[in-house]
Amino acid sequence: MDVQEWFLTHEERENPHTRIDHVRGDGTAWSSGNVVRAIVHGRPYFAELHERISALGPGDRLYFADWQGDPDQQLTDDPGSTLSETLVAAAERGVDIRGLLWRSHWHRLGYSAHRHRFLGEAIGEAGGECLRDMRVRTRGAHHQKFVIIRYADATADDIAYVGGIDLCHGRRDDHHHHGDQQAVEIAKAYGPTPAWHDVQVAIQGPAVHDVETTFRERWEDSTPLTVNPGRLLSSLFQGEDLSPDPLGEQSPPPEPRPEGNDIVQISRTFPVIAPIGFDFAPEGERSVMLSNTKAIAQADRLIYVEDQFLWSDDVGEHFAAALRDKPDLRLVVVLPMLPDVEGAMSEVPQLYGRSRAMRAILEAGGDRVAFFGLCNEEGLPIYVHSKTCVIDHRWASVGSDNLNRRSWTGDSEIACTVIDERGDLDAAAPEDSFPRVLLRTLVAEHLGCEPDDVPEDPHELFDALVACADALDEWYDGGAPDQQSGIRGRLRNRMPHRIAPVPRSLATHLPGHLRRRERVRLRAELMSRAGGRPVGRLRRLAAPELTAAQLRWAPRLYNLLFDPDGRPDPGVGN
């Protein structure tokens, strides 16, 4: 088994200044003996986090970094379980609490800079330290979302959480998808409490050290937290802490776990920032992009993706190249039904970016590609915020990174990539391997079935997803109340290459893959609830169609604001 076929070497990170791989002594850029577990949705993640934080004591350490953290966000149904109160109580018990939050843009533009200051002040008064970090490119952001817990005594229990779930409003949803009662305000089509689909992973084993090193490199960097004169003056006026206190010596990595079969690589994005660059990445780091593109090139039968933003020619071409090279490859992509912010100036540039990526992929893959959105039982769209990819049941990635140039080059990001060490990488992974369990869990929710009923064959799984979406689309087309009718008109979200239903009498005369697709389509019909709404939550999506007038202005706004290229030389690495 050659892990190097899927993972980056230290040299392939293209960042010789980072120390993330130094702990292994030989430059190996991954660790073995880990246990990785997926936590799907914010409600169970917040509950687990609250339980762990509440049990911490003197000498234990909790480090976290986030794009957004709302002080009043409840971690459980208990009104006293807010993020602020939970962290403050831990700091008062003697837990070493350190946090880095993106300072963000002006709060009157809808951002959270003021709430981050309030959270930092509360933690600071309790004895911890939580700082606002604005070491980003112009129009960039700190987008990493992770938590590290290291125990003073029981180091075998050390744990890190990495993924797409922010510690803020709107995320505490579950598989029922009724939304978080502390709702986030997004496009009205998502309803008053938007349903939210997301994924975080819990990591135990040596890889915890790599996540912690990512935090320490940011915390200990000599670059000032902000060099903007206006923000600096505001911070000084408010008496804000701008000087990180020493963290203390980093503990060795946790020992490999006896039951640990997961090989883990932590990849990151850091931009080149000016006028003063990061000590640990003066030329930036783009190992998220490099890791994704290396793994995509290895795909043979199935790539399964969930992502908030699938944008740009660059991203589309990586998938298109794999589809052209591998005629047996299928690609599934689950996306939000529509952008999260209303108004042409926001929606149209985002749809332009999506269209560019989707059209390149569809041209290469045709009916071997399926794009889906999700809706709940009431027909309302579910906002897909997860950043997840599974390739051939072998390789999986969960992180903060989206499939766009911004995440691959300009914002700070982090991802946990996983391979099961058992067996040959050319053979099927064990059924209980992390990539296979993650895929079954996600697909089961979308199909409305038990995980054990998810088809194991990649092509049968692809066909089952297509059949589920077609059945639900046909049900709504037949006159069922559809909360998404306006969305379909705005996005032109019926697939242009959609396969029409085939008469049962002809099903046995179809080529193999179409016969299998007809079989699962008929199965989906039988699964309908006594003629009522078919099971599942999948809806078909097509590449958005923009008018000639929109195409004159949308690319400029898209490139400037929504998906800027963070590379010093954008022509390199396309």
Coordinates of C-alpha atoms in Angstrom, one line a residue, residues 162 226 288 370 403 482 517-518 538:
V162 CA -12.2 19.9 12.3
T226 CA -3.9 43.9 12.3
V288 CA -5.7 21.9 0.5
A370 CA -25.3 14.3 -11.2
L403 CA -14.4 24.0 -3.9
D482 CA -43.7 22.7 -4.0
R517 CA -30.7 2.7 -13.4
E518 CA -34.2 1.6 -14.4
L538 CA -32.7 15.0 -3.4

